[in-house]
PDB file of C-alpha atoms in Angstrom:
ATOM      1  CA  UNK A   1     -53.482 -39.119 -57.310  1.00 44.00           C
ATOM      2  CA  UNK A   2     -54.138 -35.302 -56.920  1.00 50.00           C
ATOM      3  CA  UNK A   3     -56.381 -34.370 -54.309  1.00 49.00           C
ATOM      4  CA  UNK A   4     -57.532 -31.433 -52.954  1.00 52.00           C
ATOM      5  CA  UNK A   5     -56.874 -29.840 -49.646  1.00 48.00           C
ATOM      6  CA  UNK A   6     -59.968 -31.907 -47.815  1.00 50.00           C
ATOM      7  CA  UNK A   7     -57.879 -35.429 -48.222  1.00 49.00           C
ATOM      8  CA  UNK A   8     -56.977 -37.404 -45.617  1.00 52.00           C
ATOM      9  CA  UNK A   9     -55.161 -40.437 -47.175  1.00 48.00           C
ATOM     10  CA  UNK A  10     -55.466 -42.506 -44.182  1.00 51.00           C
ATOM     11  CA  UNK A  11     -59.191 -42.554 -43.266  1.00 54.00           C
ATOM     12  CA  UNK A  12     -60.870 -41.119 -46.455  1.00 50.00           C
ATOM     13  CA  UNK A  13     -61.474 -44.394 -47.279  1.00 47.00           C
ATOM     14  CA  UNK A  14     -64.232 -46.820 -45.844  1.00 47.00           C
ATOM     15  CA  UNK A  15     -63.180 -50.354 -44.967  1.00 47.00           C
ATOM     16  CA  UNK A  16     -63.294 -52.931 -48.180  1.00 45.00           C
ATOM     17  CA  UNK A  17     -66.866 -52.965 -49.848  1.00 50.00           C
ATOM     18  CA  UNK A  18     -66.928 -56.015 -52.259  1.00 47.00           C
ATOM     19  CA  UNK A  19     -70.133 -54.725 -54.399  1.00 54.00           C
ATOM     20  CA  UNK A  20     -67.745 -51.685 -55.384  1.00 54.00           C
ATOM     21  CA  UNK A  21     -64.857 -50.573 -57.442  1.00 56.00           C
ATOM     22  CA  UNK A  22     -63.293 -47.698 -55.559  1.00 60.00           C
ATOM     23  CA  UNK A  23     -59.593 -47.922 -55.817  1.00 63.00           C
ATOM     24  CA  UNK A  24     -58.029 -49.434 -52.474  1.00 68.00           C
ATOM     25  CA  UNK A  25     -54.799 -48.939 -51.053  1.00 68.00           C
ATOM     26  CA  UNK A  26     -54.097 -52.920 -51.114  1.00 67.00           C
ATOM     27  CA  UNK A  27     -54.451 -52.644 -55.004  1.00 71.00           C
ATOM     28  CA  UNK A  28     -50.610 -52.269 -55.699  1.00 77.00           C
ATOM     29  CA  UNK A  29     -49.150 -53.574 -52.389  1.00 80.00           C
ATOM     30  CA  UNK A  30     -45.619 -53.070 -54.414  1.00 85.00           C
ATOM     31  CA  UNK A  31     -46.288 -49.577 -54.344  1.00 86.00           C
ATOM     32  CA  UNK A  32     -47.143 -48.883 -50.871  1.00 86.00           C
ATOM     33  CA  UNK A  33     -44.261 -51.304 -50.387  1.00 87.00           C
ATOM     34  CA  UNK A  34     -41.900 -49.108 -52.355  1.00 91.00           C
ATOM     35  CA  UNK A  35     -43.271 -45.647 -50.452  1.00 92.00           C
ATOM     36  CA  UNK A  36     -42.593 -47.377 -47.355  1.00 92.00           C
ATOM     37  CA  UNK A  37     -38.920 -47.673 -48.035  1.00 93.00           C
ATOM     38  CA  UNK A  38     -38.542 -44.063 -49.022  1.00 94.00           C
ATOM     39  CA  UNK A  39     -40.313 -43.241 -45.954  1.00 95.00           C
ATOM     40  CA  UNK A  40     -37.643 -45.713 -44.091  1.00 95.00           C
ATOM     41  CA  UNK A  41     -35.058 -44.085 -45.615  1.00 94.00           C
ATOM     42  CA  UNK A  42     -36.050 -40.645 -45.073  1.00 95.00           C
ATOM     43  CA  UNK A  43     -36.280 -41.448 -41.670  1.00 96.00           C
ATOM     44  CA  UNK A  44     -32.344 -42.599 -41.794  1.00 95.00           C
ATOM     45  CA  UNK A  45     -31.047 -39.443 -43.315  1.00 93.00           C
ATOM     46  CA  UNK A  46     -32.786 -37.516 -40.675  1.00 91.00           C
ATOM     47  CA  UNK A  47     -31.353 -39.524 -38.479  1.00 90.00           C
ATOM     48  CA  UNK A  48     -27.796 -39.013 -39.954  1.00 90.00           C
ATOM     49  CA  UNK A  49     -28.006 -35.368 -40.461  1.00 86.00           C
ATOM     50  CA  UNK A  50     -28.990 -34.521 -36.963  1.00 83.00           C
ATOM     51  CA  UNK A  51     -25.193 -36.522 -35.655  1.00 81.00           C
ATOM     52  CA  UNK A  52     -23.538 -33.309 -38.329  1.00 77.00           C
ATOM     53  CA  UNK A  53     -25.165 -30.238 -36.857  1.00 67.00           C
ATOM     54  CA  UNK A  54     -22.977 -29.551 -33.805  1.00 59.00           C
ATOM     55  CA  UNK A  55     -20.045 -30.101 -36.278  1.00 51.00           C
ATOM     56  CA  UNK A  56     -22.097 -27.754 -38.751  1.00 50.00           C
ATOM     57  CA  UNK A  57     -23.072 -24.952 -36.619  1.00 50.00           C
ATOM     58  CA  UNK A  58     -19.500 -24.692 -34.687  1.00 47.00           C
ATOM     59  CA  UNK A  59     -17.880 -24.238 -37.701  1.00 48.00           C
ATOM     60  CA  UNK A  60     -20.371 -22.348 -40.297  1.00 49.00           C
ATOM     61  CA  UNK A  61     -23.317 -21.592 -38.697  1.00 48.00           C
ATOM     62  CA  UNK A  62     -22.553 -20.117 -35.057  1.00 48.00           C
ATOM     63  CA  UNK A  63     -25.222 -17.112 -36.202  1.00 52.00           C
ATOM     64  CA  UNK A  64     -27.996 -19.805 -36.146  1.00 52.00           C
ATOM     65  CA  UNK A  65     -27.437 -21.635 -32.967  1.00 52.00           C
ATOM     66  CA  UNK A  66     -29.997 -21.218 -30.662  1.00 58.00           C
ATOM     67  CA  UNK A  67     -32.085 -18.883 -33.164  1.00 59.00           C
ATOM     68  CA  UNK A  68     -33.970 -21.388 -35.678  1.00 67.00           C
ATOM     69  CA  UNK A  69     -35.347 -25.119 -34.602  1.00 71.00           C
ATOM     70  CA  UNK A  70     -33.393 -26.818 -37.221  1.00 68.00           C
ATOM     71  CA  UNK A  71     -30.130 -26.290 -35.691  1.00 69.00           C
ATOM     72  CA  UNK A  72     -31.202 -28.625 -33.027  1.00 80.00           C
ATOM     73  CA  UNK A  73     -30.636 -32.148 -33.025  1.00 84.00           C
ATOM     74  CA  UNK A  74     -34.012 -32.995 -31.156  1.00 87.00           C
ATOM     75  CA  UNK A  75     -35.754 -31.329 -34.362  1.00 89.00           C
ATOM     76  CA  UNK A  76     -33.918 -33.282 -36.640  1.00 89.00           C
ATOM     77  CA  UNK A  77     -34.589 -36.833 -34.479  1.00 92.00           C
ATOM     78  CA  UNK A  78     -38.626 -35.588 -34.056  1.00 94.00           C
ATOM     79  CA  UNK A  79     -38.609 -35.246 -38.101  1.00 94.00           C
ATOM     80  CA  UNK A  80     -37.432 -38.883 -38.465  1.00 95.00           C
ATOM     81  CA  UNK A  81     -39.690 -40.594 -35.992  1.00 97.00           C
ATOM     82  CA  UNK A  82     -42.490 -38.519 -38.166  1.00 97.00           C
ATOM     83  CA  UNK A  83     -41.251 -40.596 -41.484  1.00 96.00           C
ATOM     84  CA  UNK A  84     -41.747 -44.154 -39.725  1.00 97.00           C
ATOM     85  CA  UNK A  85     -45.025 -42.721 -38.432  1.00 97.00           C
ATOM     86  CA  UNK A  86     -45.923 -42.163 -41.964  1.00 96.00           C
ATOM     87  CA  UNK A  87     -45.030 -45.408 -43.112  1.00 95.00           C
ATOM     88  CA  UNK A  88     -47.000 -47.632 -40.194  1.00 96.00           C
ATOM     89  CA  UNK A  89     -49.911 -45.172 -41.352  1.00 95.00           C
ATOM     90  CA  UNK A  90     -49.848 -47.255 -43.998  1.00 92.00           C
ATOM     91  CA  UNK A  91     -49.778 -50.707 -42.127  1.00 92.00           C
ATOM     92  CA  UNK A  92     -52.830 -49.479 -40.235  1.00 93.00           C
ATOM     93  CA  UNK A  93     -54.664 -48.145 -43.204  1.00 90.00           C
ATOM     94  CA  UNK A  94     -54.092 -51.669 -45.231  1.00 89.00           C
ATOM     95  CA  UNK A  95     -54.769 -53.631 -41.983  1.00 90.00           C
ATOM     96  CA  UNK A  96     -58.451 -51.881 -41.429  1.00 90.00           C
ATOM     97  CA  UNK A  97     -59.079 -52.160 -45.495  1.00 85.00           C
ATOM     98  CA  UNK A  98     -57.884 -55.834 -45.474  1.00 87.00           C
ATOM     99  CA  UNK A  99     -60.050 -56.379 -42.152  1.00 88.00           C
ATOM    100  CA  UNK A 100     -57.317 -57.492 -40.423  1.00 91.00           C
ATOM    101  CA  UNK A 101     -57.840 -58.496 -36.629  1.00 94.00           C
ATOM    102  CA  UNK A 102     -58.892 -55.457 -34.706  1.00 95.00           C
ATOM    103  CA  UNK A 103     -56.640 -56.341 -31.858  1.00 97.00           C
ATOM    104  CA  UNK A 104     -53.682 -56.162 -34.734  1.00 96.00           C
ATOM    105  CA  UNK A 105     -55.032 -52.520 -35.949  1.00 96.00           C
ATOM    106  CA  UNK A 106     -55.554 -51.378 -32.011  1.00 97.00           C
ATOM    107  CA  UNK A 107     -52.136 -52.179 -31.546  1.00 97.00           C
ATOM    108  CA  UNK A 108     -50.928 -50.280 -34.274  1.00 97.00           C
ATOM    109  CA  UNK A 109     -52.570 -47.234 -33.835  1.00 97.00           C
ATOM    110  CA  UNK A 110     -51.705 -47.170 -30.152  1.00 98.00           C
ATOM    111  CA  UNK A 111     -48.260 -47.701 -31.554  1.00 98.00           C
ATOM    112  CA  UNK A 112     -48.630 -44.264 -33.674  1.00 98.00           C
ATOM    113  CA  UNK A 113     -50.274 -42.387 -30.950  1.00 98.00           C
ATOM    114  CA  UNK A 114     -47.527 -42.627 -28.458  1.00 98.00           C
ATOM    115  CA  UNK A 115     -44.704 -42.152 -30.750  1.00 98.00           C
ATOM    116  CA  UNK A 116     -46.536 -38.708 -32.043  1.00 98.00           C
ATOM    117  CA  UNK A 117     -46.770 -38.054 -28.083  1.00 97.00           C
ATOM    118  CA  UNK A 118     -42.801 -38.857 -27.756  1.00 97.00           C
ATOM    119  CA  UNK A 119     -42.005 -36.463 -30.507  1.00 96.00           C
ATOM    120  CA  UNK A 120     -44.458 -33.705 -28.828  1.00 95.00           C
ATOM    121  CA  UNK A 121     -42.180 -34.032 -25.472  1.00 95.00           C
ATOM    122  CA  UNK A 122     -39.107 -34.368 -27.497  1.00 92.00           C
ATOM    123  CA  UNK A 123     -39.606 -30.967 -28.132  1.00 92.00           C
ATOM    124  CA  UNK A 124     -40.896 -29.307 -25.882  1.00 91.00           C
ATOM    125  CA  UNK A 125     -38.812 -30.809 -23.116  1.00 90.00           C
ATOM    126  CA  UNK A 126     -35.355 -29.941 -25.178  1.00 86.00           C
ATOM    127  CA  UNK A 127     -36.256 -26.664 -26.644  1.00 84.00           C
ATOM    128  CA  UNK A 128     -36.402 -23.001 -24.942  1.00 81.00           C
ATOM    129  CA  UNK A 129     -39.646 -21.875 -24.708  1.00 84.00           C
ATOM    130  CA  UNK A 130     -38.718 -19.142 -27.568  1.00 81.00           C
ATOM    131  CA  UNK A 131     -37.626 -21.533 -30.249  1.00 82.00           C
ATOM    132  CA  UNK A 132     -40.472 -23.915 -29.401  1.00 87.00           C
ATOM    133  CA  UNK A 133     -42.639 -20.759 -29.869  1.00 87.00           C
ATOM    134  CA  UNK A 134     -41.243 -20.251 -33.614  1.00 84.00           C
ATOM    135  CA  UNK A 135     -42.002 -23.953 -34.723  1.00 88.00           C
ATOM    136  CA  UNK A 136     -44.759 -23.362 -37.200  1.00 88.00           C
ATOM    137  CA  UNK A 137     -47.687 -24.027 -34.912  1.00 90.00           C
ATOM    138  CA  UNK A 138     -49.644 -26.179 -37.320  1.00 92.00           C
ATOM    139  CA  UNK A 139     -47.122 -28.671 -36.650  1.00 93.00           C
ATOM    140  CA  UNK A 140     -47.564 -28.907 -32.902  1.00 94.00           C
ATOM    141  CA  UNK A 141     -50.940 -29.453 -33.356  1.00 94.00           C
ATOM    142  CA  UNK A 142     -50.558 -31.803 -36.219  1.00 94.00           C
ATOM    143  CA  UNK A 143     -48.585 -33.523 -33.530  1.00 96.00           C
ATOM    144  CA  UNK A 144     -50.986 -33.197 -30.232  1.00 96.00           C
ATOM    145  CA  UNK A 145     -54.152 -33.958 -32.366  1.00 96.00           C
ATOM    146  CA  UNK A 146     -53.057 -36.324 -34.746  1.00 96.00           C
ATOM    147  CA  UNK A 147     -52.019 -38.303 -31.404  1.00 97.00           C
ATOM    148  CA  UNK A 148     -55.031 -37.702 -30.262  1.00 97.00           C
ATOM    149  CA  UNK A 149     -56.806 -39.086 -33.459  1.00 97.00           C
ATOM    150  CA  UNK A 150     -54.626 -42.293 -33.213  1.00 97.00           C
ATOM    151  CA  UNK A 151     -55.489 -43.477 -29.466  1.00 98.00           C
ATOM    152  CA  UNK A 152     -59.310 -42.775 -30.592  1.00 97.00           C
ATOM    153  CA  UNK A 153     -59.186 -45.480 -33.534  1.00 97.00           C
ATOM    154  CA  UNK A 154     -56.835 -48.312 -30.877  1.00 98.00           C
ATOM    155  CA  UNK A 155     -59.558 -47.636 -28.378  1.00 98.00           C
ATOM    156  CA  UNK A 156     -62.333 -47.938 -31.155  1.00 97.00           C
ATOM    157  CA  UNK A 157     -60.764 -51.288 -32.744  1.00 97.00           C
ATOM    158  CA  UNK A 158     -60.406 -52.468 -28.719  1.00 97.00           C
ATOM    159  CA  UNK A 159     -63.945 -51.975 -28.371  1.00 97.00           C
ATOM    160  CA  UNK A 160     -64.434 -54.328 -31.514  1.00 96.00           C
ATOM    161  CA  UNK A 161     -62.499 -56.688 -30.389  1.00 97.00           C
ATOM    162  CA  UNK A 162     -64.334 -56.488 -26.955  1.00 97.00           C
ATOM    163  CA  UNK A 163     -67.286 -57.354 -28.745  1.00 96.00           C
ATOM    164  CA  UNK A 164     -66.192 -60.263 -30.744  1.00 96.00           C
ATOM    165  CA  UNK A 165     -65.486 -61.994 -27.028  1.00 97.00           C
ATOM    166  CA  UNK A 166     -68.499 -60.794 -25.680  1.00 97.00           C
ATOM    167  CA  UNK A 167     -67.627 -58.153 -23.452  1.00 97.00           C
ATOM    168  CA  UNK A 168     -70.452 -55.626 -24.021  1.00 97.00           C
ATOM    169  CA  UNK A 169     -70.440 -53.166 -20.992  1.00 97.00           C
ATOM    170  CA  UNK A 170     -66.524 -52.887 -21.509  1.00 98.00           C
ATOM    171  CA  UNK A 171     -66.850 -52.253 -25.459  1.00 98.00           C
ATOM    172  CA  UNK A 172     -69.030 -49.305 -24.815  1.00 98.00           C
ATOM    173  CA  UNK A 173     -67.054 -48.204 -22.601  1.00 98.00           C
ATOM    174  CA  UNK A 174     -64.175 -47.943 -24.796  1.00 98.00           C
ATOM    175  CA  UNK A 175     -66.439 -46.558 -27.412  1.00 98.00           C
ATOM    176  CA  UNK A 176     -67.185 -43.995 -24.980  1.00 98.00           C
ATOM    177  CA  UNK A 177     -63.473 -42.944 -24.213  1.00 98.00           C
ATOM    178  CA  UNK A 178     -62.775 -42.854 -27.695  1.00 98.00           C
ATOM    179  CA  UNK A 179     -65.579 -40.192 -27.907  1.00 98.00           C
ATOM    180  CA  UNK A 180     -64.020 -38.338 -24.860  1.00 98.00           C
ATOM    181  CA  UNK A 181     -60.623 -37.947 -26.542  1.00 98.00           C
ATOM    182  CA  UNK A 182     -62.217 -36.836 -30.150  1.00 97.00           C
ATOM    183  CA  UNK A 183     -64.087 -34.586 -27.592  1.00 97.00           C
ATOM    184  CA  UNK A 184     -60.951 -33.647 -26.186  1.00 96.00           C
ATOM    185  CA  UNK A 185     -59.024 -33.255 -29.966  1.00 97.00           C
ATOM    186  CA  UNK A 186     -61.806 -30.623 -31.409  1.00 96.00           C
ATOM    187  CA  UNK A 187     -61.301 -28.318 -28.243  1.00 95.00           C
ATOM    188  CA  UNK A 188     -57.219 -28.115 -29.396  1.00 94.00           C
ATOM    189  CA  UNK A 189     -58.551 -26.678 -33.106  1.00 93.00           C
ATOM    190  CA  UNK A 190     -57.834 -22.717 -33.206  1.00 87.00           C
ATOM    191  CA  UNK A 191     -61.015 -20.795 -33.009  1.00 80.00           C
ATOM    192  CA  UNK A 192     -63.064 -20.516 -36.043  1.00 63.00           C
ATOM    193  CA  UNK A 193     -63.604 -16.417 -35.533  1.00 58.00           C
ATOM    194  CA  UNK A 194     -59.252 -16.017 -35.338  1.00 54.00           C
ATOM    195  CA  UNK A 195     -59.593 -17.901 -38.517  1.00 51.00           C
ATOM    196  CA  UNK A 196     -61.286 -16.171 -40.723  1.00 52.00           C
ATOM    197  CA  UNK A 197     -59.827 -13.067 -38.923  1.00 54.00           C
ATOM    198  CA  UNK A 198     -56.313 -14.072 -40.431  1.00 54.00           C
ATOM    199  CA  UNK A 199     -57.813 -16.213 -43.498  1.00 51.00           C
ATOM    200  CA  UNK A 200     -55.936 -14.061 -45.777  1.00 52.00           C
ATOM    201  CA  UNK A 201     -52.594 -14.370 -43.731  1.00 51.00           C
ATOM    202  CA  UNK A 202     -52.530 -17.940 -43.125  1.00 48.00           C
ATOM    203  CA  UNK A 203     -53.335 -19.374 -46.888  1.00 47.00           C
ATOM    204  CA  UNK A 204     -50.359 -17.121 -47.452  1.00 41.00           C
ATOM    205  CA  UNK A 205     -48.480 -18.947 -45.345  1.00 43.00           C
ATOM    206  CA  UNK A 206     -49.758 -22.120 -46.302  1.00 40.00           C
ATOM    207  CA  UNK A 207     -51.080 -22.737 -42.875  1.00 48.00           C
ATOM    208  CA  UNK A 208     -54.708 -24.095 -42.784  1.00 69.00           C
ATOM    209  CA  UNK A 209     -54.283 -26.773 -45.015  1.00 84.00           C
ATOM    210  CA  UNK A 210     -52.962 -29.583 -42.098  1.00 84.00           C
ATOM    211  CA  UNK A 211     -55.648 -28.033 -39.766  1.00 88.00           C
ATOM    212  CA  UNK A 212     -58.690 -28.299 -42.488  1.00 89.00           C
ATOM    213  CA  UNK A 213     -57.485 -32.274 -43.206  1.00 90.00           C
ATOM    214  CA  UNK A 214     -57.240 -33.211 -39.576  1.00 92.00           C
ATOM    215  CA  UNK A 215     -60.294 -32.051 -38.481  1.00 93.00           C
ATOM    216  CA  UNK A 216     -62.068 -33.438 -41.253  1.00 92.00           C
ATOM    217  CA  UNK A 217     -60.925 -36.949 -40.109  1.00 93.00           C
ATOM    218  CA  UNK A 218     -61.891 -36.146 -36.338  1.00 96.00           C
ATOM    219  CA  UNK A 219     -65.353 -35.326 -37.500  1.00 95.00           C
ATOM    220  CA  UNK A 220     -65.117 -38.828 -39.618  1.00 94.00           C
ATOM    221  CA  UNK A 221     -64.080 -40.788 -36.868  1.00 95.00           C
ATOM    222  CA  UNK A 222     -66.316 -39.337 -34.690  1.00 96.00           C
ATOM    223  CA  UNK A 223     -69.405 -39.778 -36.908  1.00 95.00           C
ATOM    224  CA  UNK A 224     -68.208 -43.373 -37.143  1.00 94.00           C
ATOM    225  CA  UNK A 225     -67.388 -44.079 -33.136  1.00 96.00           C
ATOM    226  CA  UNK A 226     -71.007 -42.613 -32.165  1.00 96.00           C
ATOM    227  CA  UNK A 227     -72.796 -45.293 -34.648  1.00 96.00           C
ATOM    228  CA  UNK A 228     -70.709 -47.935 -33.236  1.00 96.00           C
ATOM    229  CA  UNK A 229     -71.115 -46.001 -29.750  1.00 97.00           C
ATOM    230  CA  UNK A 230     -75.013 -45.822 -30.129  1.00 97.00           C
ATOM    231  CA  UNK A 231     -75.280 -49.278 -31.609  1.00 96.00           C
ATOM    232  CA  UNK A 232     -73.195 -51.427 -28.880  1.00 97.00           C
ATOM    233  CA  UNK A 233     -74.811 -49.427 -25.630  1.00 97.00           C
ATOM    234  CA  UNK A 234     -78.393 -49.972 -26.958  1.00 97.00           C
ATOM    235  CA  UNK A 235     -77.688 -53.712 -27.562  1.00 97.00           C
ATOM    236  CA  UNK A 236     -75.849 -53.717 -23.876  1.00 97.00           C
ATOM    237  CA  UNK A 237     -79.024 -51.865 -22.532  1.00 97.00           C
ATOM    238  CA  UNK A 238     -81.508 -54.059 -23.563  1.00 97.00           C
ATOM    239  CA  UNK A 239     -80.390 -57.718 -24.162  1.00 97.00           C
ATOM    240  CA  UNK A 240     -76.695 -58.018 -21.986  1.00 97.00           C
ATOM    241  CA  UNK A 241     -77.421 -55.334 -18.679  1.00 97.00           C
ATOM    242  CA  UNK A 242     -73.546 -55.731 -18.140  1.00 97.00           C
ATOM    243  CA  UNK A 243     -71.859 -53.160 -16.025  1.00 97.00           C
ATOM    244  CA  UNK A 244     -70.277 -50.626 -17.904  1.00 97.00           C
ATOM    245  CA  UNK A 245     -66.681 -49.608 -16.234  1.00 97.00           C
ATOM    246  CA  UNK A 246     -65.509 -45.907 -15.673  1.00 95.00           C
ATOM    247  CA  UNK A 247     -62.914 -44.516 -18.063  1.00 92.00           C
ATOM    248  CA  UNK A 248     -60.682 -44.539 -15.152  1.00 93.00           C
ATOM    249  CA  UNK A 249     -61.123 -48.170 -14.641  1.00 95.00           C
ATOM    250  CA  UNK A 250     -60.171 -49.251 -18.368  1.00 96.00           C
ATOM    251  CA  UNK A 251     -57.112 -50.858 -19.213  1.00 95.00           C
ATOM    252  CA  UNK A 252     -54.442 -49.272 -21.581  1.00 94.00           C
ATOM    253  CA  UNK A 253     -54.153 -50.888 -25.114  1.00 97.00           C
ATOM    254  CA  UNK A 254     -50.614 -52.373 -26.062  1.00 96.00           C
ATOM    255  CA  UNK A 255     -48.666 -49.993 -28.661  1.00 97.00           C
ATOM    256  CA  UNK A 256     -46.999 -51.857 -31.410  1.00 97.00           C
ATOM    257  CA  UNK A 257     -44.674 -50.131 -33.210  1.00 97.00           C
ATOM    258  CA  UNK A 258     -43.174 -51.853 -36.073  1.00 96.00           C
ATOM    259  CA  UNK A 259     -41.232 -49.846 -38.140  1.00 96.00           C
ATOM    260  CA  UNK A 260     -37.802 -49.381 -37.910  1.00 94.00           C
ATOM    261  CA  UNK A 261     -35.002 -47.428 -40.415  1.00 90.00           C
ATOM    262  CA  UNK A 262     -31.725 -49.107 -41.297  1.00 85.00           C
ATOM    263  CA  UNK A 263     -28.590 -46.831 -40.417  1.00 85.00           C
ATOM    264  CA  UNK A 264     -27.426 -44.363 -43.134  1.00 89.00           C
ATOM    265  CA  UNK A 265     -24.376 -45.032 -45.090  1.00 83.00           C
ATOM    266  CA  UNK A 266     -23.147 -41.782 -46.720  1.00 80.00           C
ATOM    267  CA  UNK A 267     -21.111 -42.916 -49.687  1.00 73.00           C
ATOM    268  CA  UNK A 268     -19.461 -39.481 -50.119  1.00 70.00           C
ATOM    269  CA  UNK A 269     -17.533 -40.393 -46.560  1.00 67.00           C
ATOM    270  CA  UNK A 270     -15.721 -43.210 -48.649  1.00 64.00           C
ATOM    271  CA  UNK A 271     -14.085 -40.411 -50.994  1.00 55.00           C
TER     272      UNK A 271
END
């Protein structure tokens, strides 16, 4: 479906509401099945391509080595992690509309937070400081925040979960890291003044777009984590009294990552 700029796929969507008829995403599982394979597959001819460069750039493109990010293999490998992050987006999105197990959704979204953090150091740890420089800088920070969103909403299904078995001063205390690293997200946004100072220049570019849908889902899940934040410490404050642990003090949520892409067989090799 078209949609404008403002939507976010993933969260633009409250959990399953039985006394409506909005469209969910579980309503043609074949067809989030089938995106998921292109996605898969994407992510394999990435993959592939990045094993031709060195062969591609010694022989034809020796004028682009070390001058544009795509002649680098760790480019290549961060833009095929990014498909299979894509396609668990979709595990996590039918797993919260489904009301899957919160532990099962924590998992997952821990899962897509630290991969978007591997492909962050990826780059910047195999890239000169120039050429990381010329990567479109929406990217980066569709990287850093998007990772940031992701550990938000495992730390906001942990504190669910926490609260299912019980544990009240420990689910607000997740609730309230969650808040910390939305808190933490916003400040990574470019300032609103050097926007509109370079409006004009960026919708050129085609730059804001990524930036206006991301922070739109912070501001969502923030919105949401403070009800749930609000909600759980009042109840903890007057009926439980239990201790309510540091941030420092938490434990770490288990990443799942799940998806995986087959290896790429180019059929043009066989001729």
């Amino acid at each position: 479906k078209n949609k404008n700029i403002d939507y976010d796929p993933i969260f633009d969507y409250d959990p399953i509401d039985l006394n409506k008829q909005q469209p969910q995403i579980y309503d043609d599982k074949d067809r989030v099945k089938e995106i998921s394979q292109y996605l898969k597959l994407s992510s394999s001819i990435w993959k592939y391509v990045s094993t031709l460069f060195p062969v591609l750039i010694t022989e034809n493109g020796k004028n682009a080595y070390d001058v544009i990010p795509e002649s680098f293999e760790c480019v290549l490998s961060c833009l095929s992690i990014i498909s299979l992050i894509n396609a668990q987006e979709f595990m996590i999105q039918l797993a919260v509309q489904t009301n899957k197990s919160p532990s099962l959704t924590a998992k997952l979204s821990s899962g897509v937070s630290q991969k978007l953090k591997q492909c962050q150091k990826l780059l910047n740890t195999n890239l000169s400081q120039q050429i990381y420089s010329s990567i479109k800088k929406d990217f980066i920070l569709y990287l850093k925040i998007r990772s940031d969103l992701y550990q938000s909403i495992a730390f906001k299904y942990n504190a669910k979960l926490l609260k299912q078995n019980e544990k009240h001063g420990q689910c607000v205390a997740y609730y309230q890291s969650a808040i910390n690293i939305l808190n933490h997200a916003i400040n990574k946004f470019p300032n609103d003044n050097n926007n509109k100072n370079n409006k004009n220049k960026q919708q050129q570019q085609g730059g804001t777009s990524s930036i206006i849908v991301m922070k739109k889902s912070i501001n969502k899940q923030m919105q949401s984590v403070k009800t749930l934040f609000n909600a759980a410490q009042s109840e903890n404050n007057s009926v439980y009294f239990e201790v309510v642990p540091k941030s420092d003090q938490l434990e770490s949520i288990d990443a799942k990552f799940v998806m995986k892409a087959d290896q790429y067989v180019n059929v043009f090799e066989k001729l």
